[in-house]
Amino acid sequence: MRTQVVIVGGGPSGLLLGQLLHRAGIETVVLERQSRAYVLGRIRAGVLERGLVGLMGEAGVDARMKAEGFVHDGTQIAYDHEMFRVDFAEHTGATVLVYGQTEVTRDLYEARDATGGDTRFEVDNVVIDGADTDAPYVMFDHEGKRVRIDCDFVAGCDGFHGVSRKTIPDAVRRDYEKVYPFGWLGVLSETPPVHPELIYANSDRGFALCSMRNANLSRYYIQCEMSDSPDNWTDDAFWDELRRRIPQAAADTLVTGPSIEKSIAPLRSYVCEPMRWGRLFLCGDAAHIVPPTGAKGLNTAASDVHYLNQGLRQFYATGDSHELDAYSSNALARVWKTQRFSWWFSNLMHRYPGQSDFDRNMQLAELAFLRDSPEAQAAMAQNYVGLPY
Ligand code: RFL
Ligand code: PHB
């Protein structure tokens, strides 16, 4: 069979791209390695930039997001028993939306179903071939058969562990990576959030984050060792440790309950260059990873989708490939800026193994500077609400 664009990966990048292309009359097939229930069961991002919110609108999929998402116009930063606020609206005129990645993905799957989009779940052994020719094709196992789909372009939206990036020959591809010496232990619980805004806390015992999904669903994280396991943490031990890392007033009012999800995420900064090889275009986690501090992963995936959507629309409407040709450099220019912000914020907020007293004081001095400087807060706010596309 044949289609215009094969999208490898049915996570948020692949689905959003599919929906935007559908609005432009461009036909896609989405290939997903997992079942739909598995994809919708993953608890991940929670904070959406205005750019992603705008793209969901362009894709015609923002009704529930608008009704149920929570607008946040600032965030709390805590350290050394202090807490101060960075006001996004005051410094940038913009806000972010708290709406879970799970919900974004569900809305996109429902929209794809409604438009009769072709989605194949539980595909295996995906091979992308001919990407460096004018006639690429993708082969995969599905329902006991080997299937081949010929296409004009392949969008590699298959996350960090997918096959797309590895299709780019080693001689062409350059990887940049930094692995942080800690992870985040995350808990989801059906309890009211401890504060109306997110609290990012740098404490002597390590980083903590108080986040949320809605009025009765909270998401909390604590920095942990990379070798740690969720099985080492009872719910009570988690809540006790969280209380020790957040300001006293928050610890005193924290409502705890049974965890409904508990997992550990490693922290990594990673970029692959280029993001395009012939007719294969990488999008999202397939091309780059950020540590979650600052909530940039899904949002950066969305900016890639924006550039690729523009390029493909231009190509199909006019035959002009200018924007497609600029895809990798346009996407990467923004990727590196969000990498810098996530790296900066991660370095500022975590305790490092073996951190010297001098380095600890540097963090505290920078936090005091951020607390006292409207200009520093403006720079943070600008990055947090999302740099322009
Ligand atoms: P995904 O979501 O990994 O989706 C890729 C999909 O491809 C499938 N796949 C394949 N399909 C076919 N063939 C293959 N060979 C395949 N290999 C893989 C996978 O099954 C999957 O369904 O990548 P995508 O779409 O690029 O989306 C990226 C985001 O998921 C990611 O950046 C964010 O979740 C990162 N992130 C956050 N981002 C934010 O913007 N804001 C946040 O608040 C935020 N919080 C987070 C996060 C990530 C976290 N973890 C778990 C790493 C919090 C955490 C704890
Ligand atoms: C989340 O709610 O999962 C979340 C929020 C902000 C971050 C990272 C994760 O920086």
GROMACS .gro file of C-alpha atoms and ligand atoms in nm:
model
  454
    1MET     CA    1   0.000   0.000   0.000
    2ARG     CA    2   0.095   0.363  -0.028
    3THR     CA    3   0.044   0.681   0.178
    4GLN     CA    4   0.194   1.031   0.178
    5VAL     CA    5   0.358   1.034   0.522
    6VAL     CA    6   0.432   0.734   0.744
    7ILE     CA    7   0.452   0.842   1.107
    8VAL     CA    8   0.652   0.599   1.319
    9GLY     CA    9   0.534   0.635   1.683
   10GLY     CA   10   0.188   0.707   1.820
   11GLY     CA   11   0.291   0.924   2.116
   12PRO     CA   12   0.201   1.293   2.135
   13SER     CA   13   0.445   1.405   1.859
   14GLY     CA   14   0.322   1.150   1.604
   15LEU     CA   15  -0.046   1.202   1.682
   16LEU     CA   16  -0.028   1.582   1.679
   17LEU     CA   17   0.159   1.579   1.348
   18GLY     CA   18  -0.097   1.336   1.206
   19GLN     CA   19  -0.387   1.560   1.308
   20LEU     CA   20  -0.227   1.879   1.172
   21LEU     CA   21  -0.147   1.711   0.840
   22HIS     CA   22  -0.500   1.574   0.821
   23ARG     CA   23  -0.632   1.933   0.845
   24ALA     CA   24  -0.421   2.013   0.538
   25GLY     CA   25  -0.555   1.711   0.348
   26ILE     CA   26  -0.228   1.516   0.379
   27GLU     CA   27  -0.270   1.143   0.434
   28THR     CA   28  -0.077   0.960   0.706
   29VAL     CA   29  -0.043   0.614   0.859
   30VAL     CA   30   0.064   0.600   1.225
   31LEU     CA   31   0.260   0.295   1.344
   32GLU     CA   32   0.272   0.233   1.719
   33ARG     CA   33   0.469  -0.043   1.885
   34GLN     CA   34   0.251  -0.061   2.197
   35SER     CA   35  -0.122  -0.104   2.252
   36ARG     CA   36  -0.336   0.206   2.283
   37ALA     CA   37  -0.410   0.128   2.649
   38TYR     CA   38  -0.037   0.112   2.721
   39VAL     CA   39   0.030   0.450   2.557
   40LEU     CA   40  -0.259   0.606   2.749
   41GLY     CA   41  -0.141   0.454   3.077
   42ARG     CA   42   0.195   0.635   3.078
   43ILE     CA   43   0.208   0.922   3.327
   44ARG     CA   44   0.436   1.192   3.194
   45ALA     CA   45   0.421   1.562   3.125
   46GLY     CA   46   0.183   1.799   3.296
   47VAL     CA   47   0.270   2.154   3.190
   48LEU     CA   48   0.191   2.282   2.841
   49GLU     CA   49   0.338   2.592   2.680
   50ARG     CA   50   0.124   2.832   2.480
   51GLY     CA   51   0.284   2.699   2.159
   52LEU     CA   52   0.154   2.347   2.217
   53VAL     CA   53  -0.184   2.481   2.329
   54GLY     CA   54  -0.199   2.680   2.004
   55LEU     CA   55  -0.111   2.375   1.795
   56MET     CA   56  -0.384   2.170   1.963
   57GLY     CA   57  -0.620   2.452   1.860
   58GLU     CA   58  -0.491   2.446   1.501
   59ALA     CA   59  -0.545   2.071   1.500
   60GLY     CA   60  -0.904   2.128   1.621
   61VAL     CA   61  -0.846   1.922   1.936
   62ASP     CA   62  -0.849   2.179   2.216
   63ALA     CA   63  -1.210   2.178   2.340
   64ARG     CA   64  -1.157   1.954   2.645
   65MET     CA   65  -0.816   2.109   2.711
   66LYS     CA   66  -0.975   2.455   2.724
   67ALA     CA   67  -1.256   2.336   2.950
   68GLU     CA   68  -1.052   2.125   3.190
   69GLY     CA   69  -0.695   2.263   3.180
   70PHE     CA   70  -0.574   2.497   3.454
   71VAL     CA   71  -0.407   2.824   3.361
   72HIS     CA   72  -0.097   2.895   3.571
   73ASP     CA   73   0.044   3.246   3.559
   74GLY     CA   74   0.336   3.185   3.794
   75THR     CA   75   0.536   2.927   3.987
   76GLN     CA   76   0.689   2.895   4.333
   77ILE     CA   77   1.060   2.843   4.394
   78ALA     CA   78   1.167   2.724   4.738
   79TYR     CA   79   1.512   2.697   4.900
   80ASP     CA   80   1.662   2.718   5.241
   81HIS     CA   81   1.318   2.765   5.408
   82GLU     CA   82   1.236   3.052   5.169
   83MET     CA   83   0.973   3.054   4.899
   84PHE     CA   84   0.927   3.315   4.629
   85ARG     CA   85   0.716   3.348   4.318
   86VAL     CA   86   0.809   3.397   3.955
   87ASP     CA   87   0.519   3.571   3.782
   88PHE     CA   88   0.495   3.457   3.420
   89ALA     CA   89   0.211   3.690   3.325
   90GLU     CA   90   0.379   4.001   3.466
   91HIS     CA   91   0.710   3.933   3.290
   92THR     CA   92   0.588   3.790   2.959
   93GLY     CA   93   0.213   3.847   2.929
   94ALA     CA   94   0.184   3.470   2.881
   95THR     CA   95   0.084   3.171   3.094
   96VAL     CA   96   0.114   2.789   3.087
   97LEU     CA   97  -0.160   2.528   3.105
   98VAL     CA   98  -0.165   2.236   3.348
   99TYR     CA   99  -0.319   1.950   3.148
  100GLY     CA  100  -0.170   1.601   3.150
  101GLN     CA  101   0.011   1.445   2.855
  102THR     CA  102  -0.222   1.147   2.906
  103GLU     CA  103  -0.519   1.374   2.833
  104VAL     CA  104  -0.347   1.534   2.532
  105THR     CA  105  -0.282   1.187   2.392
  106ARG     CA  106  -0.637   1.069   2.458
  107ASP     CA  107  -0.782   1.379   2.283
  108LEU     CA  108  -0.554   1.321   1.984
  109TYR     CA  109  -0.647   0.950   1.955
  110GLU     CA  110  -1.017   1.038   1.973
  111ALA     CA  111  -0.976   1.300   1.700
  112ARG     CA  112  -0.783   1.054   1.483
  113ASP     CA  113  -1.058   0.793   1.528
  114ALA     CA  114  -1.324   1.049   1.437
  115THR     CA  115  -1.146   1.138   1.113
  116GLY     CA  116  -1.091   0.772   1.020
  117GLY     CA  117  -0.711   0.800   1.042
  118ASP     CA  118  -0.517   0.477   0.982
  119THR     CA  119  -0.339   0.376   1.307
  120ARG     CA  120  -0.170   0.037   1.350
  121PHE     CA  121  -0.100  -0.068   1.709
  122GLU     CA  122   0.137  -0.339   1.828
  123VAL     CA  123   0.357  -0.325   1.521
  124ASP     CA  124   0.699  -0.489   1.547
  125ASN     CA  125   1.033  -0.498   1.365
  126VAL     CA  126   0.984  -0.162   1.198
  127VAL     CA  127   1.244  -0.095   0.926
  128ILE     CA  128   1.270   0.238   0.742
  129ASP     CA  129   1.430   0.197   0.402
  130GLY     CA  130   1.518   0.420   0.108
  131ALA     CA  131   1.507   0.737   0.320
  132ASP     CA  132   1.802   0.871   0.118
  133THR     CA  133   1.612   0.818  -0.211
  134ASP     CA  134   1.291   0.964  -0.356
  135ALA     CA  135   1.104   0.642  -0.279
  136PRO     CA  136   1.118   0.565   0.095
  137TYR     CA  137   0.919   0.279   0.245
  138VAL     CA  138   0.853   0.132   0.585
  139MET     CA  139   0.820  -0.240   0.661
  140PHE     CA  140   0.679  -0.388   0.982
  141ASP     CA  141   0.508  -0.691   1.134
  142HIS     CA  142   0.138  -0.646   1.206
  143GLU     CA  143  -0.125  -0.908   1.292
  144GLY     CA  144   0.102  -1.191   1.183
  145LYS     CA  145   0.197  -1.041   0.846
  146ARG     CA  146   0.495  -0.846   0.715
  147VAL     CA  147   0.355  -0.520   0.573
  148ARG     CA  148   0.519  -0.266   0.340
  149ILE     CA  149   0.401   0.094   0.305
  150ASP     CA  150   0.553   0.315   0.034
  151CYS     CA  151   0.544   0.688   0.102
  152ASP     CA  152   0.681   1.033   0.021
  153PHE     CA  153   0.819   1.101   0.370
  154VAL     CA  154   0.877   0.928   0.703
  155ALA     CA  155   0.830   1.116   1.032
  156GLY     CA  156   1.034   0.951   1.309
  157CYS     CA  157   0.824   1.023   1.619
  158ASP     CA  158   0.916   0.703   1.803
  159GLY     CA  159   1.077   0.844   2.116
  160PHE     CA  160   1.424   0.796   2.259
  161HIS     CA  161   1.428   0.416   2.221
  162GLY     CA  162   1.277   0.404   1.871
  163VAL     CA  163   1.428   0.290   1.541
  164SER     CA  164   1.409   0.614   1.343
  165ARG     CA  165   1.717   0.786   1.481
  166LYS     CA  166   1.924   0.470   1.437
  167THR     CA  167   1.830   0.469   1.067
  168ILE     CA  168   2.054   0.774   1.017
  169PRO     CA  169   2.401   0.635   0.941
  170ASP     CA  170   2.664   0.680   1.212
  171ALA     CA  171   2.884   0.871   0.969
  172VAL     CA  172   2.610   1.137   0.932
  173ARG     CA  173   2.476   1.150   1.286
  174ARG     CA  174   2.629   1.330   1.581
  175ASP     CA  175   2.507   1.271   1.938
  176TYR     CA  176   2.551   1.509   2.230
  177GLU     CA  177   2.471   1.371   2.573
  178LYS     CA  178   2.488   1.448   2.943
  179VAL     CA  179   2.360   1.201   3.202
  180TYR     CA  180   2.286   1.344   3.548
  181PRO     CA  181   2.392   1.145   3.855
  182PHE     CA  182   2.035   1.117   3.996
  183GLY     CA  183   1.677   1.039   3.901
  184TRP     CA  184   1.326   1.154   3.995
  185LEU     CA  185   1.097   0.932   4.197
  186GLY     CA  186   0.742   1.036   4.103
  187VAL     CA  187   0.413   0.964   4.279
  188LEU     CA  188   0.060   1.029   4.153
  189SER     CA  189  -0.210   1.043   4.420
  190GLU     CA  190  -0.578   1.128   4.436
  191THR     CA  191  -0.528   1.413   4.680
  192PRO     CA  192  -0.572   1.790   4.649
  193PRO     CA  193  -0.248   1.968   4.544
  194VAL     CA  194  -0.055   2.118   4.835
  195HIS     CA  195  -0.042   2.461   4.667
  196PRO     CA  196  -0.237   2.622   4.381
  197GLU     CA  197   0.093   2.663   4.191
  198LEU     CA  198   0.384   2.426   4.126
  199ILE     CA  199   0.659   2.436   4.389
  200TYR     CA  200   1.016   2.365   4.273
  201ALA     CA  201   1.223   2.309   4.587
  202ASN     CA  202   1.600   2.296   4.633
  203SER     CA  203   1.664   2.150   4.978
  204ASP     CA  204   1.971   2.019   5.158
  205ARG     CA  205   1.825   1.670   5.112
  206GLY     CA  206   1.779   1.711   4.738
  207PHE     CA  207   1.526   1.845   4.489
  208ALA     CA  208   1.148   1.812   4.524
  209LEU     CA  209   0.861   1.918   4.299
  210CYS     CA  210   0.496   1.958   4.391
  211SER     CA  211   0.285   1.945   4.077
  212MET     CA  212  -0.068   1.846   3.989
  213ARG     CA  213  -0.312   1.733   3.722
  214ASN     CA  214  -0.639   1.863   3.866
  215ALA     CA  215  -0.812   1.968   4.191
  216ASN     CA  216  -0.798   1.613   4.324
  217LEU     CA  217  -0.495   1.466   4.150
  218SER     CA  218  -0.145   1.557   4.263
  219ARG     CA  219   0.193   1.471   4.113
  220TYR     CA  220   0.498   1.488   4.338
  221TYR     CA  221   0.862   1.413   4.266
  222ILE     CA  222   1.174   1.379   4.480
  223GLN     CA  223   1.531   1.352   4.359
  224CYS     CA  224   1.665   1.000   4.421
  225GLU     CA  225   1.973   0.796   4.341
  226MET     CA  226   1.990   0.653   3.991
  227SER     CA  227   2.023   0.302   4.129
  228ASP     CA  228   1.711   0.341   4.349
  229SER     CA  229   1.389   0.149   4.284
  230PRO     CA  230   1.024   0.246   4.352
  231ASP     CA  231   1.000  -0.081   4.548
  232ASN     CA  232   1.235   0.069   4.807
  233TRP     CA  233   0.977   0.338   4.887
  234THR     CA  234   0.660   0.280   5.082
  235ASP     CA  235   0.405   0.558   5.040
  236ASP     CA  236   0.472   0.673   5.396
  237ALA     CA  237   0.847   0.693   5.333
  238PHE     CA  238   0.784   0.900   5.020
  239TRP     CA  239   0.553   1.146   5.199
  240ASP     CA  240   0.795   1.180   5.492
  241GLU     CA  241   1.085   1.258   5.259
  242LEU     CA  242   0.879   1.503   5.053
  243ARG     CA  243   0.775   1.688   5.371
  244ARG     CA  244   1.141   1.726   5.470
  245ARG     CA  245   1.227   1.891   5.138
  246ILE     CA  246   0.950   2.149   5.101
  247PRO     CA  247   0.884   2.468   5.302
  248GLN     CA  248   0.734   2.409   5.647
  249ALA     CA  249   0.400   2.574   5.562
  250ALA     CA  250   0.356   2.337   5.266
  251ALA     CA  251   0.471   2.034   5.466
  252ASP     CA  252   0.216   2.118   5.737
  253THR     CA  253  -0.076   2.129   5.494
  254LEU     CA  254   0.026   1.843   5.263
  255VAL     CA  255  -0.262   1.599   5.220
  256THR     CA  256  -0.132   1.246   5.164
  257GLY     CA  257  -0.302   0.932   5.037
  258PRO     CA  258  -0.223   0.607   4.860
  259SER     CA  259  -0.007   0.639   4.550
  260ILE     CA  260  -0.179   0.532   4.227
  261GLU     CA  261   0.149   0.537   4.034
  262LYS     CA  262   0.510   0.535   4.147
  263SER     CA  263   0.806   0.533   3.910
  264ILE     CA  264   1.162   0.656   3.864
  265ALA     CA  265   1.276   0.862   3.564
  266PRO     CA  266   1.645   0.906   3.484
  267LEU     CA  267   1.766   1.258   3.399
  268ARG     CA  268   1.941   1.310   3.070
  269SER     CA  269   2.020   1.588   2.824
  270TYR     CA  270   2.059   1.458   2.470
  271VAL     CA  271   2.057   1.602   2.117
  272CYS     CA  272   2.097   1.427   1.783
  273GLU     CA  273   2.213   1.626   1.481
  274PRO     CA  274   2.092   1.650   1.211
  275MET     CA  275   1.722   1.593   1.265
  276ARG     CA  276   1.671   1.507   0.901
  277TRP     CA  277   1.825   1.249   0.674
  278GLY     CA  278   1.689   1.255   0.319
  279ARG     CA  279   1.316   1.194   0.348
  280LEU     CA  280   1.329   1.094   0.714
  281PHE     CA  281   1.251   1.367   0.970
  282LEU     CA  282   1.297   1.315   1.345
  283CYS     CA  283   1.053   1.477   1.588
  284GLY     CA  284   1.041   1.496   1.968
  285ASP     CA  285   1.214   1.252   2.201
  286ALA     CA  286   1.343   1.058   1.896
  287ALA     CA  287   1.584   1.348   1.843
  288HIS     CA  288   1.634   1.501   2.188
  289ILE     CA  289   1.575   1.452   2.559
  290VAL     CA  290   1.577   1.710   2.837
  291PRO     CA  291   1.578   1.655   3.212
  292PRO     CA  292   1.218   1.719   3.327
  293THR     CA  293   1.308   2.025   3.541
  294GLY     CA  294   1.120   2.306   3.366
  295ALA     CA  295   0.879   2.080   3.173
  296LYS     CA  296   1.030   2.118   2.828
  297GLY     CA  297   1.019   1.765   2.678
  298LEU     CA  298   0.670   1.747   2.535
  299ASN     CA  299   0.676   2.117   2.457
  300THR     CA  300   0.994   2.087   2.252
  301ALA     CA  301   0.843   1.789   2.071
  302ALA     CA  302   0.555   2.020   1.981
  303SER     CA  303   0.785   2.285   1.835
  304ASP     CA  304   0.942   2.020   1.609
  305VAL     CA  305   0.593   1.920   1.497
  306HIS     CA  306   0.522   2.284   1.416
  307TYR     CA  307   0.828   2.316   1.188
  308LEU     CA  308   0.766   1.983   1.018
  309ASN     CA  309   0.398   2.056   0.965
  310GLN     CA  310   0.492   2.389   0.803
  311GLY     CA  311   0.745   2.220   0.576
  312LEU     CA  312   0.516   1.940   0.464
  313ARG     CA  313   0.224   2.176   0.404
  314GLN     CA  314   0.442   2.402   0.192
  315PHE     CA  315   0.572   2.105  -0.005
  316TYR     CA  316   0.229   1.956  -0.078
  317ALA     CA  317   0.069   2.293  -0.152
  318THR     CA  318   0.338   2.435  -0.383
  319GLY     CA  319   0.608   2.173  -0.447
  320ASP     CA  320   0.855   2.408  -0.275
  321SER     CA  321   1.086   2.226  -0.029
  322HIS     CA  322   1.247   2.535   0.128
  323GLU     CA  323   1.089   2.487   0.468
  324LEU     CA  324   1.155   2.114   0.469
  325ASP     CA  325   1.518   2.187   0.384
  326ALA     CA  326   1.535   2.430   0.678
  327TYR     CA  327   1.359   2.185   0.916
  328SER     CA  328   1.665   2.050   1.093
  329SER     CA  329   1.835   2.385   1.145
  330ASN     CA  330   1.514   2.564   1.252
  331ALA     CA  331   1.413   2.289   1.493
  332LEU     CA  332   1.766   2.254   1.637
  333ALA     CA  333   1.806   2.627   1.697
  334ARG     CA  334   1.511   2.614   1.936
  335VAL     CA  335   1.606   2.270   2.075
  336TRP     CA  336   1.945   2.399   2.194
  337LYS     CA  337   1.783   2.694   2.370
  338THR     CA  338   1.541   2.468   2.558
  339GLN     CA  339   1.832   2.235   2.635
  340ARG     CA  340   2.015   2.527   2.791
  341PHE     CA  341   1.718   2.625   3.005
  342SER     CA  342   1.653   2.268   3.127
  343TRP     CA  343   2.023   2.218   3.200
  344TRP     CA  344   2.045   2.549   3.388
  345PHE     CA  345   1.732   2.484   3.595
  346SER     CA  346   1.842   2.127   3.671
  347ASN     CA  347   2.186   2.242   3.785
  348LEU     CA  348   2.031   2.511   4.002
  349MET     CA  349   1.780   2.287   4.181
  350HIS     CA  350   1.949   1.950   4.251
  351ARG     CA  351   2.204   1.830   4.505
  352TYR     CA  352   2.500   1.670   4.334
  353PRO     CA  353   2.682   1.374   4.488
  354GLY     CA  354   3.008   1.506   4.628
  355GLN     CA  355   2.897   1.869   4.578
  356SER     CA  356   3.145   2.100   4.751
  357ASP     CA  357   3.036   2.366   5.001
  358PHE     CA  358   3.151   2.623   4.748
  359ASP     CA  359   2.925   2.482   4.475
  360ARG     CA  360   2.635   2.462   4.721
  361ASN     CA  361   2.683   2.830   4.805
  362MET     CA  362   2.689   2.915   4.436
  363GLN     CA  363   2.343   2.756   4.401
  364LEU     CA  364   2.211   2.944   4.704
  365ALA     CA  365   2.357   3.273   4.577
  366GLU     CA  366   2.198   3.221   4.238
  367LEU     CA  367   1.863   3.141   4.400
  368ALA     CA  368   1.888   3.460   4.608
  369PHE     CA  369   1.971   3.652   4.291
  370LEU     CA  370   1.669   3.504   4.115
  371ARG     CA  371   1.451   3.594   4.415
  372ASP     CA  372   1.572   3.956   4.416
  373SER     CA  373   1.617   4.034   4.046
  374PRO     CA  374   1.314   4.110   3.828
  375GLU     CA  375   1.542   4.075   3.524
  376ALA     CA  376   1.650   3.723   3.623
  377GLN     CA  377   1.287   3.632   3.687
  378ALA     CA  378   1.191   3.773   3.347
  379ALA     CA  379   1.452   3.551   3.179
  380MET     CA  380   1.322   3.247   3.363
  381ALA     CA  381   0.959   3.330   3.288
  382GLN     CA  382   1.036   3.379   2.917
  383ASN     CA  383   1.183   3.031   2.898
  384TYR     CA  384   0.918   2.869   3.115
  385VAL     CA  385   0.619   2.989   2.912
  386GLY     CA  386   0.806   2.886   2.597
  387LEU     CA  387   1.029   3.063   2.347
  388PRO     CA  388   0.857   3.167   2.024
  389TYR     CA  389   0.865   2.925   1.728
  390RFL     P1  390   0.704   0.938   2.322
  390RFL     O1  391   0.598   0.993   2.413
  390RFL     O2  392   0.811   0.855   2.380
  390RFL     O3  393   0.627   0.856   2.210
  390RFL     C1  394   0.696   0.774   2.118
  390RFL     C2  395   0.605   0.662   2.079
  390RFL     O4  396   0.673   0.578   1.984
  390RFL     C3  397   0.650   0.442   2.017
  390RFL     N1  398   0.759   0.362   1.960
  390RFL     C4  399   0.750   0.296   1.843
  390RFL     N2  400   0.649   0.285   1.758
  390RFL     C5  401   0.671   0.210   1.646
  390RFL     N3  402   0.789   0.146   1.620
  390RFL     C6  403   0.892   0.156   1.705
  390RFL     N4  404   1.007   0.094   1.681
  390RFL     C7  405   0.875   0.234   1.822
  390RFL     N5  406   0.956   0.265   1.926
  390RFL     C8  407   0.884   0.343   2.009
  390RFL     C9  408   0.643   0.442   2.168
  390RFL     O5  409   0.571   0.328   2.216
  390RFL    C10  410   0.570   0.572   2.196
  390RFL     O6  411   0.430   0.556   2.202
  390RFL     O7  412   0.775   1.054   2.239
  390RFL     P2  413   0.714   1.193   2.181
  390RFL     O8  414   0.582   1.167   2.111
  390RFL     O9  415   0.824   1.259   2.110
  390RFL    O10  416   0.674   1.277   2.311
  390RFL    C11  417   0.774   1.323   2.399
  390RFL    C12  418   0.718   1.332   2.542
  390RFL    O11  419   0.654   1.210   2.575
  390RFL    C13  420   0.826   1.365   2.645
  390RFL    O12  421   0.916   1.461   2.595
  390RFL    C14  422   0.766   1.420   2.777
  390RFL    O13  423   0.688   1.323   2.841
  390RFL    C15  424   0.876   1.468   2.871
  390RFL     N6  425   0.823   1.515   3.000
  390RFL    C16  426   0.766   1.639   3.011
  390RFL     N7  427   0.756   1.719   2.905
  390RFL    C17  428   0.694   1.842   2.915
  390RFL    O14  429   0.689   1.915   2.815
  390RFL     N8  430   0.636   1.885   3.032
  390RFL    C18  431   0.641   1.810   3.145
  390RFL    O15  432   0.584   1.849   3.247
  390RFL    C19  433   0.711   1.683   3.139
  390RFL     N9  434   0.720   1.605   3.246
  390RFL    C20  435   0.830   1.433   3.112
  390RFL    C21  436   0.779   1.482   3.236
  390RFL    C22  437   0.887   1.306   3.106
  390RFL    C23  438   0.896   1.229   3.220
  390RFL    N10  439   0.954   1.100   3.209
  390RFL    C24  440   0.884   0.981   3.243
  390RFL    C25  441   1.075   1.085   3.133
  390RFL    C26  442   0.786   1.407   3.350
  390RFL    C27  443   0.849   1.281   3.343
  390RFL    C28  444   0.859   1.204   3.474
  391PHB     C1  445   0.464   1.713   3.608
  391PHB     O1  446   0.358   1.759   3.654
  391PHB     O2  447   0.475   1.594   3.577
  391PHB     C2  448   0.580   1.804   3.589
  391PHB     C3  449   0.563   1.940   3.606
  391PHB     C4  450   0.672   2.025   3.591
  391PHB     C5  451   0.795   1.974   3.559
  391PHB     C6  452   0.811   1.837   3.540
  391PHB     C7  453   0.703   1.752   3.555
  391PHB     O3  454   0.901   2.056   3.548
   0.00000   0.00000   0.00000
